[in-house]
Structures are given as structure tokens and as C-alpha cells.
Tab-separated table of C-alpha atoms in Angstrom:
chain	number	residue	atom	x	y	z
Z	1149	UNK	CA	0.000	0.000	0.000
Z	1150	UNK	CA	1.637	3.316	-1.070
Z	1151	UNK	CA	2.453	5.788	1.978
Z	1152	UNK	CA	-0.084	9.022	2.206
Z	1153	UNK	CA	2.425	11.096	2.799
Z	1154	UNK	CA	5.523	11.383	1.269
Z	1155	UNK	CA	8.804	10.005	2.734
Z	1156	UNK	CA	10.778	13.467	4.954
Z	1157	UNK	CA	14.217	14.012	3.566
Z	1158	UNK	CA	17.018	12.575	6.233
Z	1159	UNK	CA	18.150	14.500	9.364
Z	1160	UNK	CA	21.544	15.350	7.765
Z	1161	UNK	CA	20.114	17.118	4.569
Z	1162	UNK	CA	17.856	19.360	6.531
Z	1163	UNK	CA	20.382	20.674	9.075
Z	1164	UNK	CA	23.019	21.607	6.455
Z	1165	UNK	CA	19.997	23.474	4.782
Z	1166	UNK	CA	19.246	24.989	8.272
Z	1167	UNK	CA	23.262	25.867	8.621
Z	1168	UNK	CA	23.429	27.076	5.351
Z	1169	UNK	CA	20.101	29.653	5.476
Z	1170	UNK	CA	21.872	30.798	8.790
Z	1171	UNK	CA	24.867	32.054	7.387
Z	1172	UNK	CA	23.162	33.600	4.408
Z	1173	UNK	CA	20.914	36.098	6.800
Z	1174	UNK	CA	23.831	36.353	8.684
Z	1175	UNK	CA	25.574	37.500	5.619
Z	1176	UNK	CA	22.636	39.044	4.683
Z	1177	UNK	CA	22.300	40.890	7.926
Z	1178	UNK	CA	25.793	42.345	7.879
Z	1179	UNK	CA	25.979	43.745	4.455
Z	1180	UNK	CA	22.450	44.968	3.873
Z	1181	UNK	CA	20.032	46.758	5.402
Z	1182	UNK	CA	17.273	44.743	3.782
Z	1183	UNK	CA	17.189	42.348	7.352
Z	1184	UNK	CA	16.301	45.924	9.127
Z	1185	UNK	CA	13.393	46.956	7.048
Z	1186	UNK	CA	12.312	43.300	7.520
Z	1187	UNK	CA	12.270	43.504	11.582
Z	1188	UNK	CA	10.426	46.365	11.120
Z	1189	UNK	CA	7.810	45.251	9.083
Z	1190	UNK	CA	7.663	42.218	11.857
Z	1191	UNK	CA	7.515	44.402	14.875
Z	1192	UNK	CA	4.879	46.437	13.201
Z	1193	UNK	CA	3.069	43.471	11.814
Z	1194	UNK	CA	3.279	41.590	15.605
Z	1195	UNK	CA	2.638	45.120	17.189
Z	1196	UNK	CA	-1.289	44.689	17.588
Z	1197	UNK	CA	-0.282	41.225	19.319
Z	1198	UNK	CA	1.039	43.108	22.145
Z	1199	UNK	CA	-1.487	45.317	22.484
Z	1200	UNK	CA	-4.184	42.515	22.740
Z	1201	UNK	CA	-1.596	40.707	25.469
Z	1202	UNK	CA	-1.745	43.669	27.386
Z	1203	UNK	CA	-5.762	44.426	27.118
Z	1204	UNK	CA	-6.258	42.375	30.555
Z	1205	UNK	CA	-3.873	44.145	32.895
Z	1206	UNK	CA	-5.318	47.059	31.568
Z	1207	UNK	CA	-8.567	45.942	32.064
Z	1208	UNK	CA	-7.439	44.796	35.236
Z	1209	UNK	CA	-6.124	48.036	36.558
Z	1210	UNK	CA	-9.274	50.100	35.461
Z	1211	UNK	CA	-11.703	47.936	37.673
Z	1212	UNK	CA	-9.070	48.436	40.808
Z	1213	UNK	CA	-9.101	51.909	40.316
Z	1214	UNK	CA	-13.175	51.944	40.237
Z	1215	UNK	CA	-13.447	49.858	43.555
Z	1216	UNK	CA	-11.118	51.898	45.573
Z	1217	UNK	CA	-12.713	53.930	48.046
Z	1218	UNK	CA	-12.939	57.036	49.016
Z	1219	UNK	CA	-10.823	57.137	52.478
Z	1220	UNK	CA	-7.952	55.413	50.201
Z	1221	UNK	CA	-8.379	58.756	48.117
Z	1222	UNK	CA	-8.023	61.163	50.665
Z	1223	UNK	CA	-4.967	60.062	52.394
Z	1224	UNK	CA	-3.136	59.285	49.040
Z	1225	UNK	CA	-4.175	62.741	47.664
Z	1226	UNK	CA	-2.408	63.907	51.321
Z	1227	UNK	CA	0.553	62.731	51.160
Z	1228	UNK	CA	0.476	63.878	47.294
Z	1229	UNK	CA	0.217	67.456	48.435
Z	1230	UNK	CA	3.040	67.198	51.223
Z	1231	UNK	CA	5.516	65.307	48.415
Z	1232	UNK	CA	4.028	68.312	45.904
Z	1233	UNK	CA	5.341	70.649	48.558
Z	1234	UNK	CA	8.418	69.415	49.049
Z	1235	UNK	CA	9.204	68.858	45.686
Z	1236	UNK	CA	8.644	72.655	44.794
Z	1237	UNK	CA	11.094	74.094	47.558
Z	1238	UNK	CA	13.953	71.657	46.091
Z	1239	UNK	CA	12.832	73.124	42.399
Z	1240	UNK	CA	13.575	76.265	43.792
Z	1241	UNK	CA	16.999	75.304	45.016
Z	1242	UNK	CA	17.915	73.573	42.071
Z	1243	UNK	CA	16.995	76.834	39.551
Z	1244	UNK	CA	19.664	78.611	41.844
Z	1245	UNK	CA	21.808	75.623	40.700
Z	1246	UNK	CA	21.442	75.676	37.491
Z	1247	UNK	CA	22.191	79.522	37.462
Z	1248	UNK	CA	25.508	78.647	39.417
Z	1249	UNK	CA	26.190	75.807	37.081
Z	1250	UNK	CA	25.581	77.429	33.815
Z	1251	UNK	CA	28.018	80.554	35.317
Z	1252	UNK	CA	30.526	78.432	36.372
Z	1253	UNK	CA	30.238	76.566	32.802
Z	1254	UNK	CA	31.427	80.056	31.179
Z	1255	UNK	CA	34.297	80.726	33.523
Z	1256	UNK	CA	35.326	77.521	32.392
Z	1257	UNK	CA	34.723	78.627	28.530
Z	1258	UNK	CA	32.468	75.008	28.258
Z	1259	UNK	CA	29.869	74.913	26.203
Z	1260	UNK	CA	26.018	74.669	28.009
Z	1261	UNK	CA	24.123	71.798	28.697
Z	1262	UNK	CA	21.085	71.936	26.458
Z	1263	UNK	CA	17.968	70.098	27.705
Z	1264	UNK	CA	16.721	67.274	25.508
Z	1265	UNK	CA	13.319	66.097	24.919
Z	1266	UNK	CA	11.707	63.742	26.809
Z	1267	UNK	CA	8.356	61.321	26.205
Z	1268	UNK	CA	7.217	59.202	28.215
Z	1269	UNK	CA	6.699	55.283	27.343
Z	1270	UNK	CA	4.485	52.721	28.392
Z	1271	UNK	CA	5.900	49.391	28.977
Z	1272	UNK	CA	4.110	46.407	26.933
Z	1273	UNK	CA	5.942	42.949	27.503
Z	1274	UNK	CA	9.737	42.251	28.757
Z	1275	UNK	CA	11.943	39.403	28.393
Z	1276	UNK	CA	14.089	39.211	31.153
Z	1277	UNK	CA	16.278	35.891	30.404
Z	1278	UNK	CA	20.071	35.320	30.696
Z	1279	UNK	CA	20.217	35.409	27.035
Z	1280	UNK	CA	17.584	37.909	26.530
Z	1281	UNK	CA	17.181	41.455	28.030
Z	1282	UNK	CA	14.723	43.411	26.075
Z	1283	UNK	CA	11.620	44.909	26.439
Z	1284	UNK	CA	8.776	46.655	24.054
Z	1285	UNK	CA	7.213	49.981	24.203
Z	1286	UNK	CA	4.494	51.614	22.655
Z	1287	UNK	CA	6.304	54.582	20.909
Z	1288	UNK	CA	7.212	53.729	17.443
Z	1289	UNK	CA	7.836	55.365	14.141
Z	1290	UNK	CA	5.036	57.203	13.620
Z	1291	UNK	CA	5.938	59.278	17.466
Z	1292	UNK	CA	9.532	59.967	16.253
Z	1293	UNK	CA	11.328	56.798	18.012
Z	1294	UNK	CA	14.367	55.984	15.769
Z	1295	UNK	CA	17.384	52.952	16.141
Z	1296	UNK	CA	19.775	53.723	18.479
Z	1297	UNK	CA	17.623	56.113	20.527
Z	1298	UNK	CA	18.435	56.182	24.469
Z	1299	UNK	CA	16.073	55.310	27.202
Z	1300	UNK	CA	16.152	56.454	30.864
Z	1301	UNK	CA	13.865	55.942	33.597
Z	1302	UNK	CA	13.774	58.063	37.205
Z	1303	UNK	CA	16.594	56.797	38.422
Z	1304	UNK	CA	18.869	55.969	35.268
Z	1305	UNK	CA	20.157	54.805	31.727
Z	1306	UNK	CA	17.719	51.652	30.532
Z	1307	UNK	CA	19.277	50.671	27.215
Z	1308	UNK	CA	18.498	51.797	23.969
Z	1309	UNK	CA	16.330	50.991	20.743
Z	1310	UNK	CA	17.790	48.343	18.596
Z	1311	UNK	CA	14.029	48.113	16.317
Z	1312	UNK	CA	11.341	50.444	15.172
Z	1313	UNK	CA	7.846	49.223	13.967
Z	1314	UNK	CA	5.517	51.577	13.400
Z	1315	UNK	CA	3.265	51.767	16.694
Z	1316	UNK	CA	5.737	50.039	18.694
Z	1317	UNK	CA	10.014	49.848	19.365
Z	1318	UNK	CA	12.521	46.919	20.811
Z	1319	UNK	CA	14.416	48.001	23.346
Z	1320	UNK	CA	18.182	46.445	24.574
Z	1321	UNK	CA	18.746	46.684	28.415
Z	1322	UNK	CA	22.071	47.765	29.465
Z	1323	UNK	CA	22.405	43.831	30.917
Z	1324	UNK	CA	22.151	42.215	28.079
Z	1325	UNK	CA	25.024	40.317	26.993
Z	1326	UNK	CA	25.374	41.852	23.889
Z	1327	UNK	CA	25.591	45.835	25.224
Z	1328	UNK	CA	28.483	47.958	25.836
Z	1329	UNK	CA	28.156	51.696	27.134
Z	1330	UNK	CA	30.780	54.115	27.860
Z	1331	UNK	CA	30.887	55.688	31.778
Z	1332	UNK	CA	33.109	57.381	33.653
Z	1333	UNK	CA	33.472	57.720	37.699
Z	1334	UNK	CA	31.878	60.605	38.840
Z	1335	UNK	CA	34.280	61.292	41.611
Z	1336	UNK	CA	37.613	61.173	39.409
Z	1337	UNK	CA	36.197	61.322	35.240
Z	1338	UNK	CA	38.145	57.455	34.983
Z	1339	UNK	CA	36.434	56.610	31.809
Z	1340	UNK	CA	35.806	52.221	31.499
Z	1341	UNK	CA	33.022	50.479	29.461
Z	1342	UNK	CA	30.583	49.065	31.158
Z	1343	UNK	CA	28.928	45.562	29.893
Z	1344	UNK	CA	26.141	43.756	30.140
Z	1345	UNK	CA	26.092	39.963	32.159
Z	1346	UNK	CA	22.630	38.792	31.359
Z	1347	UNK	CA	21.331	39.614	34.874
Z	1348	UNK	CA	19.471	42.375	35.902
Z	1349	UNK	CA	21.209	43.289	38.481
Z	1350	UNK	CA	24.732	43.329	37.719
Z	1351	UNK	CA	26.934	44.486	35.212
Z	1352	UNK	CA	30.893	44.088	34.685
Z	1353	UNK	CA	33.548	46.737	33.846
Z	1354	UNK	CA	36.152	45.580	30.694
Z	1355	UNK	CA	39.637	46.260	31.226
Z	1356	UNK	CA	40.261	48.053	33.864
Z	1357	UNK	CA	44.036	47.981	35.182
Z	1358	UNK	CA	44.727	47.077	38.998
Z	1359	UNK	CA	46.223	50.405	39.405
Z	1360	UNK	CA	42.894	52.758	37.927
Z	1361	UNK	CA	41.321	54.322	41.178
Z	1362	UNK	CA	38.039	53.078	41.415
Z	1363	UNK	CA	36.639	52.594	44.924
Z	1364	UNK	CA	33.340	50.589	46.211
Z	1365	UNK	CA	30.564	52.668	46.108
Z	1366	UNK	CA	31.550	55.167	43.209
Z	1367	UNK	CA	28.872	56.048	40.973
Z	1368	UNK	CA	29.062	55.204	37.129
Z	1369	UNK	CA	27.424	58.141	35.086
Z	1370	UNK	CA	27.639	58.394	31.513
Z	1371	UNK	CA	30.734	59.534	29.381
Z	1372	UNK	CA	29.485	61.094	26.061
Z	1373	UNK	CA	31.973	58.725	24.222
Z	1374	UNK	CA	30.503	57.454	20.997
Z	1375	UNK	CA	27.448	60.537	20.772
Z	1376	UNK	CA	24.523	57.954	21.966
Z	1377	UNK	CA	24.829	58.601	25.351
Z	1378	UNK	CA	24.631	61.990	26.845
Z	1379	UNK	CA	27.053	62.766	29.275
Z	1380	UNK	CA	26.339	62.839	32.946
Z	1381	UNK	CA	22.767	60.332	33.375
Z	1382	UNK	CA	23.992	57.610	35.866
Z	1383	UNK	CA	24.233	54.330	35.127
Z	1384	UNK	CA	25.264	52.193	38.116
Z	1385	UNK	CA	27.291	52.023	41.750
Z	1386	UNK	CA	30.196	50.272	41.801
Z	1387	UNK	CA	29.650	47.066	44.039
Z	1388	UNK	CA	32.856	45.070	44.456
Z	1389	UNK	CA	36.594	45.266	43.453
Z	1390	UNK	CA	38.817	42.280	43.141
Z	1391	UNK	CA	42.516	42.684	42.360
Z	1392	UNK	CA	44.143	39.895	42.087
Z	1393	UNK	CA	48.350	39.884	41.741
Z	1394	UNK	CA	48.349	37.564	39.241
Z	1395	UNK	CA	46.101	39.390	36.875
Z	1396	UNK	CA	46.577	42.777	35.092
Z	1397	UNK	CA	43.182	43.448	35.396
Z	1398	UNK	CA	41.161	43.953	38.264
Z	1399	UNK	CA	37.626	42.929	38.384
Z	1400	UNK	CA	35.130	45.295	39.165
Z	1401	UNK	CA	30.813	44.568	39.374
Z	1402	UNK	CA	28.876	47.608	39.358
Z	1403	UNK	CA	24.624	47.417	39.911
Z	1404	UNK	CA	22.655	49.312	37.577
Z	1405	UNK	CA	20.011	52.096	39.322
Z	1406	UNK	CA	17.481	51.506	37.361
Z	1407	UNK	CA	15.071	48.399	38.827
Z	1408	UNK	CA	15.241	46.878	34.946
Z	1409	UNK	CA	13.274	43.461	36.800
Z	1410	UNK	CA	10.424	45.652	37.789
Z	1411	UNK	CA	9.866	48.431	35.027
Z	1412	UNK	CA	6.658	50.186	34.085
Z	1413	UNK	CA	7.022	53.375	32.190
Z	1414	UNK	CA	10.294	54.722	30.486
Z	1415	UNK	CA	11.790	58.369	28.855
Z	1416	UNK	CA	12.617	58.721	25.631
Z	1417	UNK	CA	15.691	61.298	24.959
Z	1418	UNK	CA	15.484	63.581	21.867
Z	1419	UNK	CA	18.751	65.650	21.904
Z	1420	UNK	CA	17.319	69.077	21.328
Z	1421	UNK	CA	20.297	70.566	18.418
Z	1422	UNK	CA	19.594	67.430	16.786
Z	1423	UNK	CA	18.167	66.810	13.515
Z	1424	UNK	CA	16.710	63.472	13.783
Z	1425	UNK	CA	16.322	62.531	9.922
Z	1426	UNK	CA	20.121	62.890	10.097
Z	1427	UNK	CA	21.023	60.578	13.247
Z	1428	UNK	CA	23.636	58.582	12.134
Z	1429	UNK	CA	24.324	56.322	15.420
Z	1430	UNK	CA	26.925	53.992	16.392
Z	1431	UNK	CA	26.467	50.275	17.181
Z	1432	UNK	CA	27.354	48.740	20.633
Z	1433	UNK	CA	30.209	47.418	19.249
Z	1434	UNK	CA	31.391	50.107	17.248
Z	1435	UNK	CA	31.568	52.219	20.577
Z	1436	UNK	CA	33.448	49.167	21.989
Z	1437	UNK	CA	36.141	48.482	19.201
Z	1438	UNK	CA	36.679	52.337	19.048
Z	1439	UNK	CA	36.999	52.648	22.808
Z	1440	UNK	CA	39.048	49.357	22.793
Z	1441	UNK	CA	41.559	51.281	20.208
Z	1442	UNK	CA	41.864	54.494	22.351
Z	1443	UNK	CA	42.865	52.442	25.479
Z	1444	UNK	CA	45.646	50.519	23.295
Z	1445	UNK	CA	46.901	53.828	21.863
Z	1446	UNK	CA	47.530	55.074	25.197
Z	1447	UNK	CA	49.345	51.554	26.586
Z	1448	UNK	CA	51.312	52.236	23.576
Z	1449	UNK	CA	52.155	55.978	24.694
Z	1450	UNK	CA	53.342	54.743	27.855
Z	1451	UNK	CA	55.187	51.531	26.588
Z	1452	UNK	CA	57.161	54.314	24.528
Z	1453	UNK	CA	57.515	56.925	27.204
Z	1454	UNK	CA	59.720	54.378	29.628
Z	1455	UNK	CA	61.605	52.159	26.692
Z	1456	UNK	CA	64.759	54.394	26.304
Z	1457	UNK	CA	68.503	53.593	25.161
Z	1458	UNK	CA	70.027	52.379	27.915
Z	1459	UNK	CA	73.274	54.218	28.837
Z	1460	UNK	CA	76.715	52.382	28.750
Z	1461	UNK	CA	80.125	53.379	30.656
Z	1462	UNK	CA	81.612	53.991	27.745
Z	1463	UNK	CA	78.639	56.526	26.646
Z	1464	UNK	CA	78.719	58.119	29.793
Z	1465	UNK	CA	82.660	58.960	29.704
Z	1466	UNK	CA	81.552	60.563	26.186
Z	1467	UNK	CA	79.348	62.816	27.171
Z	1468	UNK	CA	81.254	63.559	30.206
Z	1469	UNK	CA	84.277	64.534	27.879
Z	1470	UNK	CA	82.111	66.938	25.496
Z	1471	UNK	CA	80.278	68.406	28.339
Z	1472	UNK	CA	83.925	69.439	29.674
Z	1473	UNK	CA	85.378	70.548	26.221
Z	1474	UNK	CA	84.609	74.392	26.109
Z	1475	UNK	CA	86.193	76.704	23.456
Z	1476	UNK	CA	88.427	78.884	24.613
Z	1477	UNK	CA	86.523	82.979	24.378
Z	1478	UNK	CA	89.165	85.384	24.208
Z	1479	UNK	CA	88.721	88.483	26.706
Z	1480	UNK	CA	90.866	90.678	24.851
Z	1481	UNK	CA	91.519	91.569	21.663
Z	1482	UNK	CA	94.681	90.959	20.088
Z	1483	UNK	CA	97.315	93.383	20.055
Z	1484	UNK	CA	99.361	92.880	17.415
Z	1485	UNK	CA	96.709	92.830	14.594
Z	1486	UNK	CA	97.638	95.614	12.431
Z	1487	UNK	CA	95.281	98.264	12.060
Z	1488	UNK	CA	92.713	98.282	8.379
Z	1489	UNK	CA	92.581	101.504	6.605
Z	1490	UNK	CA	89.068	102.617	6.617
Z	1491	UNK	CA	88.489	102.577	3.344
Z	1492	UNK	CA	89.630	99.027	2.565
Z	1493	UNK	CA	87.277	98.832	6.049
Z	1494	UNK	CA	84.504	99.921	3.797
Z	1495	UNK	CA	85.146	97.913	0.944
Z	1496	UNK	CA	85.136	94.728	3.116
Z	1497	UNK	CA	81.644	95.404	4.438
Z	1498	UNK	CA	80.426	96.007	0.963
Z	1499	UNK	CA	81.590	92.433	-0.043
């Protein structure tokens, strides 16, 4: 009796086709940009999925806010008004600051600190995995969101956008595995790279000598290296540092700010003397390899700075001997030089 369906082809045949297809849109991938346009038209094809994942939290969190009562109201809006209070006498300090700050800025002949956009985000689904730190929002194309954009919450850097759809953009957490972003130590401007370990709550600093002063408890803020990042937004607090004598470099853990396990809402950053049809942004590991080169230019300025010729017995007799030889300056003039007639005097300085 012949088979209904037809005979599969064997197990070897169909993972050198799977092989080979990976290494094409990895090729692919690298060379074109036809593999972006194609994530794009999948986030904004998959975008209404989220939405309908999210319908019953949000369904959720309208009844809760219909059934809470009254008394609940009034002491929340309370202690609203005292935070409201307090919050407007440290706005008033901190305009004096930024008077103080943008003064001090022009003794120092630095250029101001221009305030960047900000929009606000919505959270729709997260995947928090050791492989896998990424999250979606609900600001795509069509609100101005663009690749390489940088996110912040309240307390910190988040990541940044690595996909646009049209209603909705991927973003990479700073802990992924795959992320890279330049900081320096507030307290001394030592500029490292901090990476990503897969878990929320820790990330690692690359290359970073034994003899670099970095201290528990410093606070990682943002470099400006690599113009995706603006300077100053911290990043993380430096939790442990381990150096070991038998390594060059120490190893140092830092914790991000930002509760990545336990976000809600995030802030998009426009810079403000931007144009943003013109962004041309770097890649993670772009900002790596080019902060990678700048470290091994300066080993190499060093190496050269302490290789010199080394000086012999024989070399140091020589210079000893020149340094000694002095011609002899006469303090007189001669006296029996015969005196020049003026004229010939005058000829000679008209040869």
C-alpha cells in the first residue's frame, strides 16, 4: 500500500539546509540593510499582538481603580500634596543651581548643557532571560522613536532601541550580553566600558588595570563617548573590586540604578540641536572596538615613554668629555693685529 504522505528528507540534509540559510541572513544581515526593514515590518506586523496581550492588565487596573474607596483617596491625595510641597522648595533650590552651574560653565569657557526632549513610554511585555534582556514599548515610528535612541527611567540609563515598527520599538537593556556603554566615575572622570552579564542586576567593567582608582561605592554616570549617550545620566554604583596579583586586570561589578526586573514606564531622549532625519548612530560594538583602540593607543604611549637607550660606561665617559670641552673665548683683543685703513674697512663690508 503506497504511503499518504511522502517520505521526509534525512536529518543530515535538513540541518546543512538549516546551517546554510543561517549564514546567508547572517551575511545578509551584515551587508544589507534589507534584514532591518524586515524587523520592522515584523515588529509592526506583531505590534497589535502586544497590544491585545496587554488588554487584561489594563482591564485589570481600570476595575481596581473603580473599587477603591474614598478614604484610600483622601490620604493618598495627602501625602500627594506634602511630596508636591516638598518637591517645589527643592525646584527652587535647584533653579539657583542651574544659574551657578551654567556661570561656572562660562568661567570655564564650556559649552552649556542643552535640555533634551523627553516622552514618556508605556511598557508592553519584557523578556528578562540570561540570554535575553529586552523589552517593548508603545512609541514607534510614527511618534519619532528611531534605532539607536536612548532610554532612561527616574533613576537611570535603561538601554536603547535596537528596532522600530511603526506603533511600537525593541528596546536592549544595558544587561544584556550583547551591550556595551561608555561611563566614567563621577568622583575622578576614569572613563571604562561598562557591559552587560545577562542579569538584571549586575553588570561588569572591561579592562580596567589594577592600578585605575576606582573605589566601592563610586557612581558610574555616563561619558558622552561614541554621541549615543549623553554625558552625565547615571548608570550604576560600583559594588565590588577584586585585584588579584596575578592578573593585570582587576575585576570590578557595578549594579545598575534603574530596577530593569520591575519596570513600568520609560523616557525617551530627543537631543534638542539634533536633527533626527540625520542621526547617524553607532552600534554597541562600534563604541566598543573604538573605545578598545583608544585604550591601546595610550598603553602604547606609555610603553614608549619608559623604553629608552640604555646608557653604557663607555657613553657616559663621552658625554662627560664633550660636556667638559669648552672653546676657549678670548677676553681681549689681540694686540698685534695691524690696524685696516678705513676705506679698505669699507670695501670689506660692501663684499
Amino acid at each position: 500500500m503506497k504511503p499518504i504522505f511522502g517520505k521526509a528528507p534525512p536529518l543530515g540534509i535538513r540541518l546543512l539546509l538549516a546551517v546554510a540559510a543561517s549564514f546567508s541572513l547572517i551575511l545578509a544581515d551584515g551587508q544589507t540593510n534589507s534584514m532591518t526593514k524586515a524587523r520592522s515590518a515584523m515588529e509592526t506586523a506583531v505590534g497589535g499582538l502586544y497590544y491585545l496581550a496587554n488588554s487584561p492588565r489594563t482591564v485589570l487596573d481600570g476595575v481596581s481603580d473603580n473599587l477603591v474607596d474614598t478614604s484610600k483617596l483622601q490620604i493618598e491625595n495627602k501625602v500627594l500634596r506634602e511630596q508636591l510641597r516638598e518637591k517645589n522648595a527643592d525646584l527652587l533650590l535647584l533653579d539657583q543651581l542651574k544659574v551657578e552651574n551654567q556661570r561656572l560653565r562660562l568661567l570655564l569657557n564650556s559649552p552649556l548643557r542643552i535640555d533634551e526632549y523627553k516622552k514618556i513610554a508605556e511598557i508592553l511585555t519584557a523578556e528578562t532571560d540570561i540570554y535575553r534582556q529586552q523589552i517593548v514599548i508603545n512609541q514607534g515610528e510614527k511618534d519619532g522613536a528611531y534605532v539607536g535612541q536612548p532610554v532612561i527611567d527616574e533613576k537611570g540609563v535603561i538601554g536603547q532601541i535596537i528596532s522600530v515598527g511603526e506603533n511600537t520599538s525593541r528596546v536592549l537593556l544595558l544587561t544584556d550580553v550583547t551591550h556595551s556603554i561608555p561611563v566614567q566615575v563621577l568622583r575622578n572622570d576614569v572613563r571604562v566600558i561598562a557591559s552587560g552579564t545577562g542579569h538584571t542586576d549586575e553588570l561588569t567593567l572591561d579592562n580596567v588595570p589594577r592600578s585605575v582608582d576606582i573605589e566601592k561605592g563610586d557612581l558610574l554616570v555616563t561619558s558622552g563617548l561614541g554621541g549615543r549617550f549623553l554625558e552625565g545620566y547615571p548608570v550604576a554604583v560600583v559594588q565590588s573590586v577584586s585585584r588579584d596579583g596575578s592578573n593585570y586586570f582587576a575585576t570590578v561589578k557595578a549594579k545598575p540604578l534603574a530596577a530593569l526586573e520591575r519596570l513600568r514606564y520609560v523616557l525617551l531622549l530627543w537631543p534638542s540641536n539634533l536633527d533626527m532625519s540625520k542621526v547617524k548612530s553607532m552600534s554597541p560594538e562600534e563604541v566598543r572596538n573604538l573605545v578598545q583602540k583608544r585604550l591601546e593607543s595610550q598603553a602604547n604611549e606609555a610603553d614608549y615613554k619608559v623604553k629608552k637607550a640604555p646608557l653604557t660606561d663607555d657613553n657616559l665617559q663621552e658625554n662627560k668629555d664633550k660636556s667638559t670641552v669648552e672653546p676657549e673665548i678670548p677676553t681681549d683683543a689681540p694686540q698685534n693685529e695691524e690696524a685696516v685703513p678705513s676705506e679698505q674697512q669699507e670695501h670689506r663690508e660692501e663684499d
